PDB file of C-alpha atoms and ligand atoms in Angstrom:
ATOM      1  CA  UNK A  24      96.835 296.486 219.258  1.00 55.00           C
ATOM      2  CA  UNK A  25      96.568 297.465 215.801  1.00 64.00           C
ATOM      3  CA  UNK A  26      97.679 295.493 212.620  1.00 64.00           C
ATOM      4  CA  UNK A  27     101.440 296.565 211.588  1.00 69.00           C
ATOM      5  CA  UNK A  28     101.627 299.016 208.607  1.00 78.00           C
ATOM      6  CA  UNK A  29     101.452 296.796 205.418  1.00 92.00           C
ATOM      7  CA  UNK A  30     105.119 296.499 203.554  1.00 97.00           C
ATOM      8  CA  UNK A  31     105.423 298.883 200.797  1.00 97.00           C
ATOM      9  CA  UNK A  32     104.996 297.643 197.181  1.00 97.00           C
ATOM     10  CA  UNK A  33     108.797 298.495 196.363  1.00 98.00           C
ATOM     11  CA  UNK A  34     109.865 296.295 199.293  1.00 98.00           C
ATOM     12  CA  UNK A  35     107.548 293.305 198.626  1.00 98.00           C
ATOM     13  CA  UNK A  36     109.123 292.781 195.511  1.00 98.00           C
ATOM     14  CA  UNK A  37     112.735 293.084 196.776  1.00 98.00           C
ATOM     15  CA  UNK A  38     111.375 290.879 199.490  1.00 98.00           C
ATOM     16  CA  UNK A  39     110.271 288.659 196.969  1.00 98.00           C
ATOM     17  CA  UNK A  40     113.854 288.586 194.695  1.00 98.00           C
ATOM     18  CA  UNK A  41     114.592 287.961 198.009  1.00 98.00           C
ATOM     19  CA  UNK A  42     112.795 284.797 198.648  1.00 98.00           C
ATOM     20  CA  UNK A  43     113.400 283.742 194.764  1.00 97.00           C
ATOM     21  CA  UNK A  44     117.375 283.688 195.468  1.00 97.00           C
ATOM     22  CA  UNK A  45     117.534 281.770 198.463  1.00 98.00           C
ATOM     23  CA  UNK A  46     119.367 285.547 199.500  1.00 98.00           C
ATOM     24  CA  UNK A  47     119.150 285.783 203.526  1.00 97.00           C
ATOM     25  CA  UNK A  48     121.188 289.194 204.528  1.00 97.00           C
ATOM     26  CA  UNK A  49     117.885 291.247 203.580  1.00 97.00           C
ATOM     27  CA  UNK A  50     117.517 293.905 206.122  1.00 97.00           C
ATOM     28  CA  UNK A  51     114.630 293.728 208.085  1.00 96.00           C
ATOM     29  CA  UNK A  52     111.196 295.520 208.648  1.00 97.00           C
ATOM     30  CA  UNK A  53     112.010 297.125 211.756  1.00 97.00           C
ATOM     31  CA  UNK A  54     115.542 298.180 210.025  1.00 98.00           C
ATOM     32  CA  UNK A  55     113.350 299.477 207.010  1.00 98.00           C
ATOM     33  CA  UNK A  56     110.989 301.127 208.567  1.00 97.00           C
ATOM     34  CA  UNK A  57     113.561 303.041 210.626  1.00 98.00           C
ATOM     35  CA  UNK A  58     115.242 303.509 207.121  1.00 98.00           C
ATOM     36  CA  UNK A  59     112.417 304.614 205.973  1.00 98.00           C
ATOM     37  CA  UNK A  60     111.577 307.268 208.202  1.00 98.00           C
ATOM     38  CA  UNK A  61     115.163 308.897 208.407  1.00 98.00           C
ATOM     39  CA  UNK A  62     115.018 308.945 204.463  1.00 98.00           C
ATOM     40  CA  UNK A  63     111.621 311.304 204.454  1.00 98.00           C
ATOM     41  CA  UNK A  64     113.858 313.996 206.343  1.00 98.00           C
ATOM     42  CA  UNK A  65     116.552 314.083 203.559  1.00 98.00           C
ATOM     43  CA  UNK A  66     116.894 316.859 200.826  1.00 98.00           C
ATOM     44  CA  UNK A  67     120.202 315.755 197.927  1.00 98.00           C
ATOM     45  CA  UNK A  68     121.539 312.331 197.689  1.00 98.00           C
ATOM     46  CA  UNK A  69     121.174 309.267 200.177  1.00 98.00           C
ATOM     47  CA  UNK A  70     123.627 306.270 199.502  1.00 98.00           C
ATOM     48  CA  UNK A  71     123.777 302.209 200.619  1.00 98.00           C
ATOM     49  CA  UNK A  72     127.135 300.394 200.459  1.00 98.00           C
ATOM     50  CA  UNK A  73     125.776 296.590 199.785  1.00 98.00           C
ATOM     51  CA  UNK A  74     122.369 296.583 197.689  1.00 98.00           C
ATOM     52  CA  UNK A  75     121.777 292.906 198.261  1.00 98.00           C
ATOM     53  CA  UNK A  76     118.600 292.502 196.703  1.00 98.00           C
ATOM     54  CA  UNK A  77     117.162 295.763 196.950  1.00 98.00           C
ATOM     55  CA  UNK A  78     115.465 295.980 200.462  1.00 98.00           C
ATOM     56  CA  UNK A  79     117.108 298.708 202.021  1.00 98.00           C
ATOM     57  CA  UNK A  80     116.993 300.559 198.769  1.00 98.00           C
ATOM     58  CA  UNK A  81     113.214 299.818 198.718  1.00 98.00           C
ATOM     59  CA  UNK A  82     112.928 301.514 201.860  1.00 98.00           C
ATOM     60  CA  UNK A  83     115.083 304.492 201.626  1.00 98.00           C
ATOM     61  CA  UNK A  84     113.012 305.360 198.454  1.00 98.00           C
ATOM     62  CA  UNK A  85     109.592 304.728 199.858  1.00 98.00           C
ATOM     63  CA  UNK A  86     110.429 307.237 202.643  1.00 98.00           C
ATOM     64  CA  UNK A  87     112.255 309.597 200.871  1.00 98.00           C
ATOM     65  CA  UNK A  88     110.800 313.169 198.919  1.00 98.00           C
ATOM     66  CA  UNK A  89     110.448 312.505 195.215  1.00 98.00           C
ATOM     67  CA  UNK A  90     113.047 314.851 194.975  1.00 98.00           C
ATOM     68  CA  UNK A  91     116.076 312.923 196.474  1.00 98.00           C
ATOM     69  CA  UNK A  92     117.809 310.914 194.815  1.00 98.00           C
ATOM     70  CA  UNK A  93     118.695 306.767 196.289  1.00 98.00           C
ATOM     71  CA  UNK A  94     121.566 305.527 195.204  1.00 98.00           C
ATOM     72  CA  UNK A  95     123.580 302.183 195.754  1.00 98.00           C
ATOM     73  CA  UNK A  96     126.256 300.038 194.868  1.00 98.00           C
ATOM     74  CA  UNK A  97     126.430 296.155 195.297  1.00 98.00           C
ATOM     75  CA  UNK A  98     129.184 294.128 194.365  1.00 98.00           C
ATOM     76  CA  UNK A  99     128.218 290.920 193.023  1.00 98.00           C
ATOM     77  CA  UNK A 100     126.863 291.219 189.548  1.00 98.00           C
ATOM     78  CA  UNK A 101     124.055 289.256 189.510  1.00 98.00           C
ATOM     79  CA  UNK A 102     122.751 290.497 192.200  1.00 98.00           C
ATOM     80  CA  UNK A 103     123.603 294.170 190.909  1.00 98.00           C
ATOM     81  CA  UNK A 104     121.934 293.657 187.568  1.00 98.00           C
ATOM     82  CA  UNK A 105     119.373 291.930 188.811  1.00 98.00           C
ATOM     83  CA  UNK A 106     118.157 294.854 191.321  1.00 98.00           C
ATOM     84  CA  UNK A 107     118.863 297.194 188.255  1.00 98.00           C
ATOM     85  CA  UNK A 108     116.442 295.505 185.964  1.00 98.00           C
ATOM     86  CA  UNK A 109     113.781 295.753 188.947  1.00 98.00           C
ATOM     87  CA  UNK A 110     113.837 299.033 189.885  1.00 98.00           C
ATOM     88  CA  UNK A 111     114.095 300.171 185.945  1.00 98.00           C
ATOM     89  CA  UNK A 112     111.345 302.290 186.360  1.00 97.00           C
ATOM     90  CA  UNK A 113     111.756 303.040 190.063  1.00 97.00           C
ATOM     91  CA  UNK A 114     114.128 306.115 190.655  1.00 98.00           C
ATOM     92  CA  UNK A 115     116.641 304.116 192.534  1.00 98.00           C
ATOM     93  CA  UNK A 116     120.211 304.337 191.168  1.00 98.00           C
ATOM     94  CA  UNK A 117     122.062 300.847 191.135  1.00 98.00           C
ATOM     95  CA  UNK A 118     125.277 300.404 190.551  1.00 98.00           C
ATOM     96  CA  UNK A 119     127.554 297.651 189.924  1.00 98.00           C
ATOM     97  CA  UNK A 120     130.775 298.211 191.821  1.00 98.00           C
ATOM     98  CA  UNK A 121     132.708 298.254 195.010  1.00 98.00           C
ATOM     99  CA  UNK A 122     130.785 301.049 197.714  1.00 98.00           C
ATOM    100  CA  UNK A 123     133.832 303.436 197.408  1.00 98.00           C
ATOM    101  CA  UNK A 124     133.190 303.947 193.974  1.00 98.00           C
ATOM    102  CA  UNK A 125     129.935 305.479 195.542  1.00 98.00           C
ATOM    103  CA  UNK A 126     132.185 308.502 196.567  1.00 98.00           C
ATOM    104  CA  UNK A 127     132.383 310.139 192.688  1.00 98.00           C
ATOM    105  CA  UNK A 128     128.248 310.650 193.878  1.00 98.00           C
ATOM    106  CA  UNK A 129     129.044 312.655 197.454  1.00 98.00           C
ATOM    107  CA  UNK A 130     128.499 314.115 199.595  1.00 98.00           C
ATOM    108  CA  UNK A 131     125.521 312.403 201.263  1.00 98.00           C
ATOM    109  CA  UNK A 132     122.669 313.698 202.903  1.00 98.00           C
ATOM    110  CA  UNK A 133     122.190 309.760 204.481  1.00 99.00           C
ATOM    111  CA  UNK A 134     124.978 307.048 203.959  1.00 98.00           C
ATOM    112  CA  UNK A 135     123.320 303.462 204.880  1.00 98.00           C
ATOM    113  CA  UNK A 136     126.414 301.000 205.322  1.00 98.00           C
ATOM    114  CA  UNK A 137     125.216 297.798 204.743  1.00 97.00           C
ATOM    115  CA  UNK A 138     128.688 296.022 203.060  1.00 97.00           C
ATOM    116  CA  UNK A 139     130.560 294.383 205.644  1.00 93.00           C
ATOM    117  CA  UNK A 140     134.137 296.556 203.834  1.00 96.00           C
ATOM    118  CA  UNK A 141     132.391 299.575 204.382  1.00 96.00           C
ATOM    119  CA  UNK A 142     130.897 298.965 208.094  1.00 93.00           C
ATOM    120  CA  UNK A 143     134.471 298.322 208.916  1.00 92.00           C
ATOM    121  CA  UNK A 144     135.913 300.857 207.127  1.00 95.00           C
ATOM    122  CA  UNK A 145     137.879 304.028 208.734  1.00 95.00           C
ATOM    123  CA  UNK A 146     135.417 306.805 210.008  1.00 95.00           C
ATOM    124  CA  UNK A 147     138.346 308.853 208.863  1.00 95.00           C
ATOM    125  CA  UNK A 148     136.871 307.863 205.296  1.00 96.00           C
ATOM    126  CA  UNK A 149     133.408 307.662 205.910  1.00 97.00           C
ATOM    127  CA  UNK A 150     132.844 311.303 207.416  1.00 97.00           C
ATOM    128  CA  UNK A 151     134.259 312.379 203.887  1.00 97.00           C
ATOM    129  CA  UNK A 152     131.365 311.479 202.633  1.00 98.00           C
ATOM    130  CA  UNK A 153     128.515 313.105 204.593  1.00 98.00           C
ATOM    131  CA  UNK A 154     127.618 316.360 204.408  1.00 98.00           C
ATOM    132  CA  UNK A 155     127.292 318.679 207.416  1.00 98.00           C
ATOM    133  CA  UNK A 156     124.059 317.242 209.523  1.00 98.00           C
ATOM    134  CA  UNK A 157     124.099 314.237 207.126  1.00 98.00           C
ATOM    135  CA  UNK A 158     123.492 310.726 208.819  1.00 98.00           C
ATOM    136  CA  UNK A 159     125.151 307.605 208.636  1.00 98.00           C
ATOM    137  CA  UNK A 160     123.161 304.457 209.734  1.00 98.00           C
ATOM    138  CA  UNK A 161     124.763 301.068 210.627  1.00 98.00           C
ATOM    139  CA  UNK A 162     122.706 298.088 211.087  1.00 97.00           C
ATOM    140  CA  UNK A 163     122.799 294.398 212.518  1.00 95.00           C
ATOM    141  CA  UNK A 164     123.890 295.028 216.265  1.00 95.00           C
ATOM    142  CA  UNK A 165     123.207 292.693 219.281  1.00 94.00           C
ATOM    143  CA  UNK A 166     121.836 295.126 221.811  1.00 94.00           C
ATOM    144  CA  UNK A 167     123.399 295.442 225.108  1.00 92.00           C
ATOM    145  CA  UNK A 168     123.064 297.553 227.927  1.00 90.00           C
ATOM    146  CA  UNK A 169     126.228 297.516 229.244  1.00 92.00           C
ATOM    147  CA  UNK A 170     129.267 300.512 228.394  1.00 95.00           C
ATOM    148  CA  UNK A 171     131.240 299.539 226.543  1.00 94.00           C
ATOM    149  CA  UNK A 172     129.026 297.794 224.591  1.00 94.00           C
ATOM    150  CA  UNK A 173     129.645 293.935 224.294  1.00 94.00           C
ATOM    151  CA  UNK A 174     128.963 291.038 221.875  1.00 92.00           C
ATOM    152  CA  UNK A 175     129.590 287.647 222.478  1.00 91.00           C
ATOM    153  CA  UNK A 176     131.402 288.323 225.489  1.00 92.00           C
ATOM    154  CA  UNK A 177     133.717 290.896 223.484  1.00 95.00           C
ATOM    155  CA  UNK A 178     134.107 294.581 223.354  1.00 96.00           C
ATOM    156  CA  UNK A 179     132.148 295.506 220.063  1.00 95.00           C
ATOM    157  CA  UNK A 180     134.595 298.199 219.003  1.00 94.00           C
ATOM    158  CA  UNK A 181     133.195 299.381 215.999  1.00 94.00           C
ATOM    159  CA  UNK A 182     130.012 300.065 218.243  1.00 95.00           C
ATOM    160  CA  UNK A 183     132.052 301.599 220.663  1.00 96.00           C
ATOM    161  CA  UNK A 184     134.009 303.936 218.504  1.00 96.00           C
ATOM    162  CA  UNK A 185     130.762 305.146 216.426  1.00 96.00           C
ATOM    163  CA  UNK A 186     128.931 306.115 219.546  1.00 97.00           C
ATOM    164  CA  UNK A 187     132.119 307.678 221.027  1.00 97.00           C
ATOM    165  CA  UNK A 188     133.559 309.591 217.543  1.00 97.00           C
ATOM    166  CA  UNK A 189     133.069 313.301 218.836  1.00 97.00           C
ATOM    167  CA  UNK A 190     132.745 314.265 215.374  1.00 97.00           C
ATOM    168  CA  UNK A 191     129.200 312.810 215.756  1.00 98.00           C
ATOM    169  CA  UNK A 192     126.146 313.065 217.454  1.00 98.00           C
ATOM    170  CA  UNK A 193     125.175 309.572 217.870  1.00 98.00           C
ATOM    171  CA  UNK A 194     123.012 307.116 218.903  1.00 97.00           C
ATOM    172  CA  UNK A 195     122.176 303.044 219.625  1.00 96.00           C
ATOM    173  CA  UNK A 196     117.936 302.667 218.617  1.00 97.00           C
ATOM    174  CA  UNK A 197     117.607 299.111 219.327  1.00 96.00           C
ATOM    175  CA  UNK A 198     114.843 298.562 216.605  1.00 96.00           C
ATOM    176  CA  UNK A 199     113.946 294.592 217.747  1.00 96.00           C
ATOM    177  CA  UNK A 200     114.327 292.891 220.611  1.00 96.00           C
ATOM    178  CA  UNK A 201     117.497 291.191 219.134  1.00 95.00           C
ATOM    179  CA  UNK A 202     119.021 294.054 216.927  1.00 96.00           C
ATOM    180  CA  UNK A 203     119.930 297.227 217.030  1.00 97.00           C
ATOM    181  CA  UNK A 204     120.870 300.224 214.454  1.00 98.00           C
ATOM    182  CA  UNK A 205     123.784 303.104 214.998  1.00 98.00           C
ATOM    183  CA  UNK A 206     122.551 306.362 214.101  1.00 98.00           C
ATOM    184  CA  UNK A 207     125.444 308.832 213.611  1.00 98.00           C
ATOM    185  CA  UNK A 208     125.171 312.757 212.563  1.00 98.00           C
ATOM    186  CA  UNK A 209     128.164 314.533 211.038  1.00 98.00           C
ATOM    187  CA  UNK A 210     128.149 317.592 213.466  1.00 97.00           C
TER     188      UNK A 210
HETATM  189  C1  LIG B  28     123.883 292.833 204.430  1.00 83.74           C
HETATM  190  S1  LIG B  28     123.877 292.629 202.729  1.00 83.74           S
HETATM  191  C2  LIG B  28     122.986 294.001 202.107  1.00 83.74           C
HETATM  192  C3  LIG B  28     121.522 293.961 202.369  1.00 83.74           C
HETATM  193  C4  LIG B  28     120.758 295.115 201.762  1.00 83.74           C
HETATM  194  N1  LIG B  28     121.392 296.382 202.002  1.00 83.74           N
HETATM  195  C5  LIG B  28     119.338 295.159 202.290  1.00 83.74           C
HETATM  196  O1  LIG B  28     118.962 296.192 202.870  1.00 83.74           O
HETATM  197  O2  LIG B  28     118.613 294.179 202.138  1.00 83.74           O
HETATM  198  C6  LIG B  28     125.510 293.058 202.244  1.00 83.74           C
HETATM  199  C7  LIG B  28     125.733 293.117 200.739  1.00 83.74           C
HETATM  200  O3  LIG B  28     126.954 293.812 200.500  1.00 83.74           O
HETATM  201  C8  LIG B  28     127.546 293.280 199.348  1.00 83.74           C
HETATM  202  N2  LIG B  28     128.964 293.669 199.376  1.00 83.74           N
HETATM  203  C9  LIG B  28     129.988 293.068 200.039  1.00 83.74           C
HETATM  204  N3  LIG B  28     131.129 293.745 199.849  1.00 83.74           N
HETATM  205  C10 LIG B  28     130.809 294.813 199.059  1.00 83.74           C
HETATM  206  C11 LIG B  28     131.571 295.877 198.523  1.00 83.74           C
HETATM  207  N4  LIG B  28     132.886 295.986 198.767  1.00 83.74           N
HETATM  208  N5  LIG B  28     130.940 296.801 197.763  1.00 83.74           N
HETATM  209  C12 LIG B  28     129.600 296.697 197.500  1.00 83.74           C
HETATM  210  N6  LIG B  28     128.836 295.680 197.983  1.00 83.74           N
HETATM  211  C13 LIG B  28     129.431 294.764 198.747  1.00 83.74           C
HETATM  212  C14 LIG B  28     127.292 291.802 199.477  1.00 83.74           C
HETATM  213  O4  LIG B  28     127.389 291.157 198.214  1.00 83.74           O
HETATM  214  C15 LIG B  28     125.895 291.757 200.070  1.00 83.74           C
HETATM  215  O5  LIG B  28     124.918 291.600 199.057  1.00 83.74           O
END
């Protein structure tokens, strides 16, 4: 087998602010890459609720066409301003504010939710701000083969009602042998 890809230059150094702040809710390769490759099919505006320290942003801007624009909004300042100063010169939008404040920027052509708030957050809401055919991607699920879905011995509802929203065209891509990613598409 091959060598893996090597990490884009963007996401070693978000990897590496990372590292620096002790920060451990980073998204992962197999999440970016995945990220990544959705992004390079998007025309208009793609959007992540929870920048953390940059990661996903990293990602969605690697894959996406110069042309579309990556914003995101993260909550805690320091983290906010510290992404900011990072990706100065990077074309990636940061804001410093709670994810709904990301609506004044829709619709989306690719909403990442990556806040725990906006992950749990009504679909009624969400689909508001996706534009026909745009995707939403949800990370950090246990895969499981069973219907309905379960985790730790629970129902995972919010699993359960993504994949079962009719207003979407949906789907569970378990990316690593211990997590998964919902891909929905506004019909
Ligand atoms: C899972 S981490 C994000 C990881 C990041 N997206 C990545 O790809 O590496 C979730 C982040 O959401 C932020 N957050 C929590 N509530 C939020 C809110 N209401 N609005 C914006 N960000 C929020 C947290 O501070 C945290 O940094």
């Amino acid at each position: 087998m091959s060598a893996p890809p090597q990490l884009p230059e963007l996401v070693i150094r978000a990897l590496r602010m990372s590292l620096e702040r002790g920060y451990v809710q980073a998204s992962r390769s197999e999440t970016g890459r995945l990220l990544a490759t959705l992004a390079a099919t998007r025309t208009g505006t793609i959007a992540e609720c929870g920048t953390g320290c940059g990661v996903g942003a990293a990602w969605l801007r690697t894959g996406a066409p110069k042309q579309t624009r990556v914003i995101t909004a993260e909550l805690d300042p320091e983290l906010a301003h510290g992404v900011m100063d990072m990706f100065a010169h990077d074309d990636i939008d940061v804001m410093h504010a709670d994810w709904t404040s990301l609506a004044e920027h829709a619709p989306f052509s690719l909403l990442f939710l990556d806040a725990g708030s906006a992950k749990g957050a009504p679909r009624e809401d969400i689909i508001e701000l996706v534009e026909e055919g745009g995707m939403i991607v949800l990370d950090d699920f246990t895969p499981c083969p069973s219907w309905p879905p379960l985790d730790q011995g629970r129902v995972d509802r919010v699993r359960q009602e993504w994949l079962s929203d009719e207003r979407f065209v949906s789907v569970d891509v378990m990316v690593a042998e211990d997590t998964s990613v919902i891909i929905a598409v506004r019909r």
